[in-house]
Coordinates of C-alpha atoms in Angstrom, one line a residue:
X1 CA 130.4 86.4 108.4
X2 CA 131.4 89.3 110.5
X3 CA 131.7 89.7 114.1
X4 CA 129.2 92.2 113.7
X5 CA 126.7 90.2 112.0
X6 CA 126.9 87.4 114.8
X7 CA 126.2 90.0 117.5
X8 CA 123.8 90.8 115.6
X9 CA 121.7 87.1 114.8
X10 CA 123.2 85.1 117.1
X11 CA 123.0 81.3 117.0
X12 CA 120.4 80.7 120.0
X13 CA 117.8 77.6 120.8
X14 CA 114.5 78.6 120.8
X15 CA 114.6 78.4 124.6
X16 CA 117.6 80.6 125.1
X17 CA 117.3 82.4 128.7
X18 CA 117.7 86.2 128.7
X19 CA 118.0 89.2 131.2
X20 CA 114.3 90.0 132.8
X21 CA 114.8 93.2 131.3
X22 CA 115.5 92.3 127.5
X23 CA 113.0 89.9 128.0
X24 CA 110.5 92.5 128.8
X25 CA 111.6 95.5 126.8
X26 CA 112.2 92.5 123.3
X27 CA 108.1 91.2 124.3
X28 CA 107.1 95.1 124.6
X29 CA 108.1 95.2 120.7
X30 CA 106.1 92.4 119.5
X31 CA 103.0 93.6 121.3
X32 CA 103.6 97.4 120.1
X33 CA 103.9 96.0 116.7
X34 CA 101.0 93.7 116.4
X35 CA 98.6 95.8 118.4
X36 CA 97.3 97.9 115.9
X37 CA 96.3 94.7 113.7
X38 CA 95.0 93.2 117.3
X39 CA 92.4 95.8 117.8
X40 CA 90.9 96.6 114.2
X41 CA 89.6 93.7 113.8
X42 CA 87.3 94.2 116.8
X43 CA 86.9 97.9 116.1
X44 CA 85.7 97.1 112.2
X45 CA 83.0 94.3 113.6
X46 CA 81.8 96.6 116.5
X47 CA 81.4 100.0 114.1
X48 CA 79.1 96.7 111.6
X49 CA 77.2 95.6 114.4
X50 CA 76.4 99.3 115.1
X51 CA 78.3 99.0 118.7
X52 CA 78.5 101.8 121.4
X53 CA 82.1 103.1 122.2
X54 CA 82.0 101.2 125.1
X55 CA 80.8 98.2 123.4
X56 CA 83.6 97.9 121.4
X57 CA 86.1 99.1 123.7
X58 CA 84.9 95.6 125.5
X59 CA 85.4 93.7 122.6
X60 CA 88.8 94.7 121.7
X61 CA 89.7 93.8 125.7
X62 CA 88.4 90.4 125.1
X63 CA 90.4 90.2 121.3
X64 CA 93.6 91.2 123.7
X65 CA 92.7 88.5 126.3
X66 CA 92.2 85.6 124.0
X67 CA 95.5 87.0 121.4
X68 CA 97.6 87.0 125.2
X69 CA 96.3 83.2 126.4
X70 CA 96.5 81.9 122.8
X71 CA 100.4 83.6 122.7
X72 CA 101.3 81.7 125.4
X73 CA 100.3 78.5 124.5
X74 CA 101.1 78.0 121.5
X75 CA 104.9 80.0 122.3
X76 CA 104.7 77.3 125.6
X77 CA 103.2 74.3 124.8
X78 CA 100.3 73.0 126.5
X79 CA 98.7 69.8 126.4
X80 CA 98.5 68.5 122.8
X81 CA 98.6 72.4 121.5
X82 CA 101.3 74.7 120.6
X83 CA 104.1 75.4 117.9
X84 CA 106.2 76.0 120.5
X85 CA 108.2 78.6 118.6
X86 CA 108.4 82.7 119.1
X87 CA 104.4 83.4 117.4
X88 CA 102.2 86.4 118.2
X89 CA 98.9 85.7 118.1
X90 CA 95.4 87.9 117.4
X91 CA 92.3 88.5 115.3
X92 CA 92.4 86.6 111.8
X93 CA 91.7 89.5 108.7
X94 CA 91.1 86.7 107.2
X95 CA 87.0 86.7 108.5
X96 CA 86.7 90.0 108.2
X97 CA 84.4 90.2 105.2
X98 CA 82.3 87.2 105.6
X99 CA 81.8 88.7 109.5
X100 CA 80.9 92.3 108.1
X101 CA 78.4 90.5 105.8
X102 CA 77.0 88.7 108.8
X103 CA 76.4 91.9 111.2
X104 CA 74.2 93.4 109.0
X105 CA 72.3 90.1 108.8
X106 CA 68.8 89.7 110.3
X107 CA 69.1 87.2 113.2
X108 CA 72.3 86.7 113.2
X109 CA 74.4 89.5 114.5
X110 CA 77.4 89.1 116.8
X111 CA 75.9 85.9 118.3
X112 CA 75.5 84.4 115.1
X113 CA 79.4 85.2 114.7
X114 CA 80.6 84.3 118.1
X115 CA 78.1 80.6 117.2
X116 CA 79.6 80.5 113.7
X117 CA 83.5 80.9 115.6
X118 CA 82.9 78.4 118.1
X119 CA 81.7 76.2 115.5
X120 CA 85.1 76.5 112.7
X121 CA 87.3 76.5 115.8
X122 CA 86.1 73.0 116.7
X123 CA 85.8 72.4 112.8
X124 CA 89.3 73.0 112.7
X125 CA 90.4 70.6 115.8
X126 CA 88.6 68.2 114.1
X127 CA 90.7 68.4 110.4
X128 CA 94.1 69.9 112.2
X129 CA 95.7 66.7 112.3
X130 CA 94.9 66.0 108.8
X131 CA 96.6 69.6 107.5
X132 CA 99.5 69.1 109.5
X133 CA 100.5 66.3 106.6
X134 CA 100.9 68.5 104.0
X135 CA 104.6 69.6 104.8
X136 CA 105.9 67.5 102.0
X137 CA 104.2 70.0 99.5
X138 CA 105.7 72.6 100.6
X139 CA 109.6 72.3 99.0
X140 CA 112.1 75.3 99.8
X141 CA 110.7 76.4 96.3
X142 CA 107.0 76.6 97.2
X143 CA 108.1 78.1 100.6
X144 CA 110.4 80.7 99.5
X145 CA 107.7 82.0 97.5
X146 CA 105.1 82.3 100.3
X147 CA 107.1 83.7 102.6
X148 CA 108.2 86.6 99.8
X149 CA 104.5 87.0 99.3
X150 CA 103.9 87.7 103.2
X151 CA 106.5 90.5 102.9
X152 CA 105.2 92.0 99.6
X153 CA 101.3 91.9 100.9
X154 CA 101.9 92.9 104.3
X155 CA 103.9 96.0 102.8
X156 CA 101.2 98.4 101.7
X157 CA 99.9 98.5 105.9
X158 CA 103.4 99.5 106.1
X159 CA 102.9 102.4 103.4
X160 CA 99.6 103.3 104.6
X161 CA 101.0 103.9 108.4
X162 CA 103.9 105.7 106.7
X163 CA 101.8 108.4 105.3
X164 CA 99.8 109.0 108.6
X165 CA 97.3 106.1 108.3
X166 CA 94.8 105.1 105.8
X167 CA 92.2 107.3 106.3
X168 CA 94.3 110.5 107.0
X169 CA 93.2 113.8 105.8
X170 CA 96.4 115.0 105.0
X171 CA 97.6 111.4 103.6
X172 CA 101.5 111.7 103.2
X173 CA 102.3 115.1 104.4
X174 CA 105.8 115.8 105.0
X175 CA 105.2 115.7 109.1
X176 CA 104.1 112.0 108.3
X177 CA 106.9 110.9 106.5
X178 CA 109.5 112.6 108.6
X179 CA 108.2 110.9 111.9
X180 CA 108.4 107.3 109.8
X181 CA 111.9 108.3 108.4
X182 CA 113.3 109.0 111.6
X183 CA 112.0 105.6 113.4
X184 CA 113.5 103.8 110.3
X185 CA 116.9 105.9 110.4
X186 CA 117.0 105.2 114.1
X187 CA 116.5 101.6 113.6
X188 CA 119.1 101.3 110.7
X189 CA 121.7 103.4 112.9
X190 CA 121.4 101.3 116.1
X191 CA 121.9 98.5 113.4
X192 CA 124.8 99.9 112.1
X193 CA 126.7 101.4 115.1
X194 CA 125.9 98.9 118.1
X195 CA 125.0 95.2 119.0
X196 CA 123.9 92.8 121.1
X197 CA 121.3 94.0 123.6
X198 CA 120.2 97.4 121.6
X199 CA 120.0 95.8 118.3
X200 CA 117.8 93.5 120.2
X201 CA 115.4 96.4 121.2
X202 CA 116.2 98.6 118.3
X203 CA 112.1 98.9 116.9
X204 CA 111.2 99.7 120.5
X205 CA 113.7 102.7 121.0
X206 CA 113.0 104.2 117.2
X207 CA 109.0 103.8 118.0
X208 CA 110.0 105.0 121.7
X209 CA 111.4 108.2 119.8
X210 CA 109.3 109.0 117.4
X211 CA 106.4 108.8 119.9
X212 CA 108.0 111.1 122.0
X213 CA 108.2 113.7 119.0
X214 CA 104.6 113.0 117.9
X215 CA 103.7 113.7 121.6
X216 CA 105.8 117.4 121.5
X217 CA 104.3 118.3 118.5
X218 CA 100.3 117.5 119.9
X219 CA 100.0 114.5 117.4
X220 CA 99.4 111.6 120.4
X221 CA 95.1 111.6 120.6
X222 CA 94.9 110.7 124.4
X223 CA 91.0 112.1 124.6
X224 CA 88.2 110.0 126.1
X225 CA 91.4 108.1 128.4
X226 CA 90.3 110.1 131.5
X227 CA 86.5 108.5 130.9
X228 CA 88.3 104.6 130.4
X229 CA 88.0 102.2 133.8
X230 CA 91.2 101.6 135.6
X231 CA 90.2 97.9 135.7
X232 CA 88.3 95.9 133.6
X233 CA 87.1 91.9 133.8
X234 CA 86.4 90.6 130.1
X235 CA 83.3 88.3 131.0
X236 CA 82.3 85.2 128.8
X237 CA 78.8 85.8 126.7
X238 CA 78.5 89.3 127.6
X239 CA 76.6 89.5 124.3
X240 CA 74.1 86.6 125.0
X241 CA 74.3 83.2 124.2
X242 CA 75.9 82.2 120.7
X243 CA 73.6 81.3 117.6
X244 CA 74.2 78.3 116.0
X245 CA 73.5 79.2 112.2
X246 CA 74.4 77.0 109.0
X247 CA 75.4 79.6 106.5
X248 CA 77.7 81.4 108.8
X249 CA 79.3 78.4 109.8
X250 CA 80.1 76.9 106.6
X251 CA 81.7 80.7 105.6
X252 CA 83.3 80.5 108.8
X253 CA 84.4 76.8 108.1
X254 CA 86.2 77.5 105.1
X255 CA 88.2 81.0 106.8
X256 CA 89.4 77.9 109.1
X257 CA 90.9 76.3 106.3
X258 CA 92.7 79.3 104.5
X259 CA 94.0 80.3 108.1
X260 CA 95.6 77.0 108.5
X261 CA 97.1 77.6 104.5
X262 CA 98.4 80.8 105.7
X263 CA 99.6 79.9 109.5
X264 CA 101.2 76.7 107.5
X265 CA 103.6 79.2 105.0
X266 CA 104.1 81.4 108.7
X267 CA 105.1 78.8 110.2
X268 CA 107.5 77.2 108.0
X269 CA 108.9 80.7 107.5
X270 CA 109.7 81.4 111.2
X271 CA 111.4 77.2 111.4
X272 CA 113.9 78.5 108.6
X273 CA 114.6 82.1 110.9
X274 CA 115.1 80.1 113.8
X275 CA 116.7 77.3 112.3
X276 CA 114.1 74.5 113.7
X277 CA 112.9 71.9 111.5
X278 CA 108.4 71.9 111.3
X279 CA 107.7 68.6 111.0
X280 CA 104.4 67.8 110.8
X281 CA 103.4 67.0 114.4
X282 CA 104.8 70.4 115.3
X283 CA 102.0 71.9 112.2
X284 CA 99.6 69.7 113.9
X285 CA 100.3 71.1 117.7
X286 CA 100.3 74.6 115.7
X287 CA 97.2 74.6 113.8
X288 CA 95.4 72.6 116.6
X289 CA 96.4 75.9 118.9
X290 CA 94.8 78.3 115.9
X291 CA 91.4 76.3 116.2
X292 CA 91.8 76.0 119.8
X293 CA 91.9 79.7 120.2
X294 CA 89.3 80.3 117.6
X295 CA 86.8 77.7 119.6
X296 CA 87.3 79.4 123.1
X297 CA 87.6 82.9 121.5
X298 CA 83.5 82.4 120.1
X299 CA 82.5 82.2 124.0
X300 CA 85.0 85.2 125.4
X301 CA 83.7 87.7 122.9
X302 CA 86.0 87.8 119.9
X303 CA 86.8 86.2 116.3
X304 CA 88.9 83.7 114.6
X305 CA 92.7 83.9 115.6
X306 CA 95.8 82.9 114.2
X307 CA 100.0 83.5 114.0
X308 CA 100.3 87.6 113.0
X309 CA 103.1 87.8 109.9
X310 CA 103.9 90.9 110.9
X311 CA 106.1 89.8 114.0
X312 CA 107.8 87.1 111.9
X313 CA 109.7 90.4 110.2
X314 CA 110.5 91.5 113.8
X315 CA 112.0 88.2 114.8
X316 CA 114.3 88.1 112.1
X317 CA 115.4 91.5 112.3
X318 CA 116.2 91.7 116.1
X319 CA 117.6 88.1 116.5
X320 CA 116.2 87.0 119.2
X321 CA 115.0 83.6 118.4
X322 CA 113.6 82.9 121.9
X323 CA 109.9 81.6 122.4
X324 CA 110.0 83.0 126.1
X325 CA 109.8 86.5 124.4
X326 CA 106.7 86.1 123.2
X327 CA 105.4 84.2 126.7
X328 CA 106.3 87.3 127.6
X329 CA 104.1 89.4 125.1
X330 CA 101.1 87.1 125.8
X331 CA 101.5 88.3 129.2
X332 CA 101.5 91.6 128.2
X333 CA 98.3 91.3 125.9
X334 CA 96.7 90.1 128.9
X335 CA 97.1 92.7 131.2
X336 CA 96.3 95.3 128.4
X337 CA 92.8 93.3 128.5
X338 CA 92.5 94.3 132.0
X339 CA 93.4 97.7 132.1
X340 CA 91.8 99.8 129.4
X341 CA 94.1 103.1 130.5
X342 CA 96.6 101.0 129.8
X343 CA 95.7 99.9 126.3
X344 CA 94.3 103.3 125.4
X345 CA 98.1 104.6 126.4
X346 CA 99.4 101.7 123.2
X347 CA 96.9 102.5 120.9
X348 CA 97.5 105.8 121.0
X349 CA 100.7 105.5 119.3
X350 CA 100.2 107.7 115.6
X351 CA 100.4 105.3 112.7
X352 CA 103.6 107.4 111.1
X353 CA 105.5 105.8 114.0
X354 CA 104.1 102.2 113.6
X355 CA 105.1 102.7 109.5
X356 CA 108.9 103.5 110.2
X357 CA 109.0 100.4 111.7
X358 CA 107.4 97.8 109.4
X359 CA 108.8 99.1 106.0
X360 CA 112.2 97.5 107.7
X361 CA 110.7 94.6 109.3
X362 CA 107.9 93.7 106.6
X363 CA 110.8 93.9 104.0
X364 CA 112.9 91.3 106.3
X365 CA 110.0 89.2 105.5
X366 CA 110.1 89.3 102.1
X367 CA 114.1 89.0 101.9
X368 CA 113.7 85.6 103.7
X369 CA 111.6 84.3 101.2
X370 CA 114.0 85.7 98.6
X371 CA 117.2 83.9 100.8
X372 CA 114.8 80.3 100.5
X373 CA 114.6 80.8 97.2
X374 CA 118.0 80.4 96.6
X375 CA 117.8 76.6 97.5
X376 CA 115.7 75.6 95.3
X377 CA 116.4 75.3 91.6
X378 CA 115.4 78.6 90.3
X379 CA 117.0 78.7 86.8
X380 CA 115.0 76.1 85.6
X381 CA 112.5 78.0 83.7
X382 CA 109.4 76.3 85.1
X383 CA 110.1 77.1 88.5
X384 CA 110.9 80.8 87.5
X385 CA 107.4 80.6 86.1
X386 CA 105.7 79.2 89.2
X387 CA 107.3 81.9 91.5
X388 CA 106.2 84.4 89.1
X389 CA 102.7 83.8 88.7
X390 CA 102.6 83.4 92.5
X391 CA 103.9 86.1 93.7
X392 CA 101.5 87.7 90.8
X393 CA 98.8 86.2 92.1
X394 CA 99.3 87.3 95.8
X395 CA 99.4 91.0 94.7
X396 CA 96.0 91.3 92.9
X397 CA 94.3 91.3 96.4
X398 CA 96.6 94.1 97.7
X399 CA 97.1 96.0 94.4
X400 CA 93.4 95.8 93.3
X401 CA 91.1 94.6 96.3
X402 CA 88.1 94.9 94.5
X403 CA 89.5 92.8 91.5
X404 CA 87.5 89.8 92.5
X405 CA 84.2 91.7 93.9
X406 CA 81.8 90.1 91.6
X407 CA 82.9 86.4 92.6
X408 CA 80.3 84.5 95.3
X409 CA 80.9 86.1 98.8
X410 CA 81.7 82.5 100.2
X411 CA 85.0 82.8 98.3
X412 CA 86.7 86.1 99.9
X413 CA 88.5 84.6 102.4
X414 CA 90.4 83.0 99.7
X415 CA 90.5 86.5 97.2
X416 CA 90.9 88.7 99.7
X417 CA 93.8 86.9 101.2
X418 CA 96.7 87.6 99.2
X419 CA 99.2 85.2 101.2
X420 CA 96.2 82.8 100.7
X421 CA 96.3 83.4 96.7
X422 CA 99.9 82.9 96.7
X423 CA 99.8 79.5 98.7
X424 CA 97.2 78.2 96.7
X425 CA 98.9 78.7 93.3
X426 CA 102.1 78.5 94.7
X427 CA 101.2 74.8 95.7
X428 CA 98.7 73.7 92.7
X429 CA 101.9 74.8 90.1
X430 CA 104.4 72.7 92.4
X431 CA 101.7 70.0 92.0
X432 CA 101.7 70.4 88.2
X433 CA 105.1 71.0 87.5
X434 CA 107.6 69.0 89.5
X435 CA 105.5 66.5 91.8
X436 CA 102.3 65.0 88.7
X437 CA 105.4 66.5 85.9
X438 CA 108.4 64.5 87.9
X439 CA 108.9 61.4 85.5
X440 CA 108.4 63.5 82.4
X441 CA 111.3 65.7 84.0
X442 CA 113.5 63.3 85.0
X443 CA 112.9 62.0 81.4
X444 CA 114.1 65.1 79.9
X445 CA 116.8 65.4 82.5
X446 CA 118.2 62.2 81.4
X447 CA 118.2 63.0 78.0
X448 CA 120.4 66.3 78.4
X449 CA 122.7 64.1 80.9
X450 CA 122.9 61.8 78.2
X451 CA 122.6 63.0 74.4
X452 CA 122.9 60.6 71.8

């Protein structure tokens, strides 16, 4: 390995100490990155439940209060909860369906999704220890191909911010493209021609840039930030008391379960970038910190959370391996929540700029997965067929969302969820293959080791 590349992903615990500075300006990345995935989740619930601006400003405050506490523990550590690795945390897309399906319900609303939150998260306590076992299923062969499938499904948001965003009018236009070519150049270059420190902060100066030409060229939006409060205090129940409803629970109950499936393949995937073992009481202290923040999110206004992929990519693309970065992001999200100028200022940043960005990091997610693969034993032919059907799998959702729209609603979570498709089949073929299909392997094994 090169100088370069050391400089580059240096060899660091997880609780190496860096400059205030770095520390700062490395957290300011994270939050930049993940903030647009942060806030539309709030923003799509609030625009079901028919929500006035102001309403939902509120509730994306109290999605960026809960997503900067619940950083902070599980990056720190507290009590029985917390990973205690570098993890972002914020609004699960995961609910996002079932909780559109249950705005438009009569009597139950955002109280009946706030009950139906408070009710998984401590759901989810209850069976967390339990999850946290099933480490042994997941072989560098079953990991590898979740951690690709992260990458590959979390790629088209990075296409779609590319082009200008989603629902642009002018979707792909040159203007578009040029401003994400330019953060990605910028990025590659700093990568290229410098180390240490400004490789470190190399998203935050190619999204610092290509804000700075949006803004010349009139594409930053700052209208309606004149009307926002300097300060705001997110309040507990500010919608009412919860409501306590069976069918939303039991939806809400399984999105519990396909959160820990996902935050289990995350969270293996970020032990392998920092070089940390997960053992299972880690996944437990994990997982028990994703239920934990759903369970107290129900009562401050927001939705299920869990670990964002997204700043996995960013973790192994700058280096910096350090869990006091994101303490620092946490802390960040939670002053956002308490000044809405402040927030208005971030989420004003044009999608073009945010898309630059992820096509690199997204892709570093998918090129771990590809580097796992590599330990396991991917010539044998069953294997090959296992990561391909997998990775298959994980793509209808993104490729083809309505693929699976005439199924029974209770089961989006899992369809829509492409990470979640991948895990699944990615673990029931491991199961069928090499773990129920081990003596009958071994068997054949022998034979070849042995020919008569």
């Amino acid at each position: 390995m090169s100088e370069l590349s050391k400089a580059r992903i240096p060899d660091a615990p997880a609780i190496q100490r860096l400059p205030l500075l770095q520390l700062i300006l490395v957290g300011l990345q994270h939050v930049l990155l993940m903030y647009g995935g942060a806030i539309a989740v709030p923003l799509i619930i609030g625009q079901a439940a028919g929500l006035s601006r102001e309403e939902i400003a509120f509730l994306i405050n109290a999605d960026l209060l809960v997503a900067g506490i619940a950083t902070i523990v599980q990056s720190l550590g507290i009590g029985p909860m917390g990973i205690r690795m570098p993890v972002m945390m914020g609004a699960s897309f995961a609910a996002v369906g079932s909780m559109v399906a249950m705005a438009g319900m009569p009597g139950i609303g955002l109280q009946g999704i706030f009950g139906a939150t408070i009710a998984a998260g401590f759901f989810g306590m209850i069976i967390a220890p339990f999850m946290s076992r099933v480490v042994r299923f997941f072989p560098p062969l079953v990991t590898g191909t979740v951690i690709t499938s992260i990458g590959l499904s979390l790629f088209p948001v990075a296409v779609n911010w590319a082009g200008g965003g989603a629902g642009a009018a002018q979707f792909g236009s040159p203007i578009y493209l040029a401003i994400a070519a330019l953060v990605l150049a910028t990025i590659l270059l700093i990568h290229r021609f410098m180390r240490g420190f400004w490789v470190n902060i190399s998203v935050l100066i190619g999204m610092c840039l290509g804000y700075v030409l949006c803004g010349a060229i009139g594409m930053v939006d700052l209208s309606g930030m004149a009307n926002a409060p300097w300060v705001q205090f997110v309040t507990p129940l500010h919608f009412g008391m919860p409501k306590f409803e069976l069918a939303p629970i039991l939806s809400m109950c399984l999105v519990v379960v396909i959160i820990f499936v996902e935050s289990t393949g995350m969270f293996l995937a970020l032990g392998k970038i920092t070089g940390q073992e997960v053992c299972p009481r880690m996944l437990r202290r994990g997982l028990l910190c994703d239920a934990g923040a759903s369970f107290f999110a129900g009562f401050f206004n927001t939705f299920t959370h869990s670990s964002f992929a997204q700043n996995i990519g960013l973790v192994q693309m700058t280096g910096v391996r350090c869990r006091s970065v994101t303490i620092v992001a946490g802390g960040l999200l939670i002053v956002l929540s308490l000044l809405p100028k402040a927030a208005f200022l971030v989420a004003s940043i044009p999608p073009a700029v945010l898309g630059g960005a992820a096509i690199a990091m997204f892709g570093m997610v998918a090129a771990t997965g590809i580097k796992i693969l590599q330990e396991a034993d991917i010539g044998d032919r069953r294997n090959q067929l296992l990561v391909a059907v997998s990775i298959g799998m994980g793509l209808i959702p993104v490729v083809r969302p309505e693929f699976f729209a005439h199924l029974p609603l209770w089961m989006s979570p899992i369809t829509h969820s492409g990470i979640a498709m991948a895990t699944l089949s990615a673990l029931t073929l491991n199961l069928l293959f090499n773990i129920l299909g081990g003596a009958e392997r071994a068997a054949i094994n022998d034979c070849h080791a042995h020919p008569h």
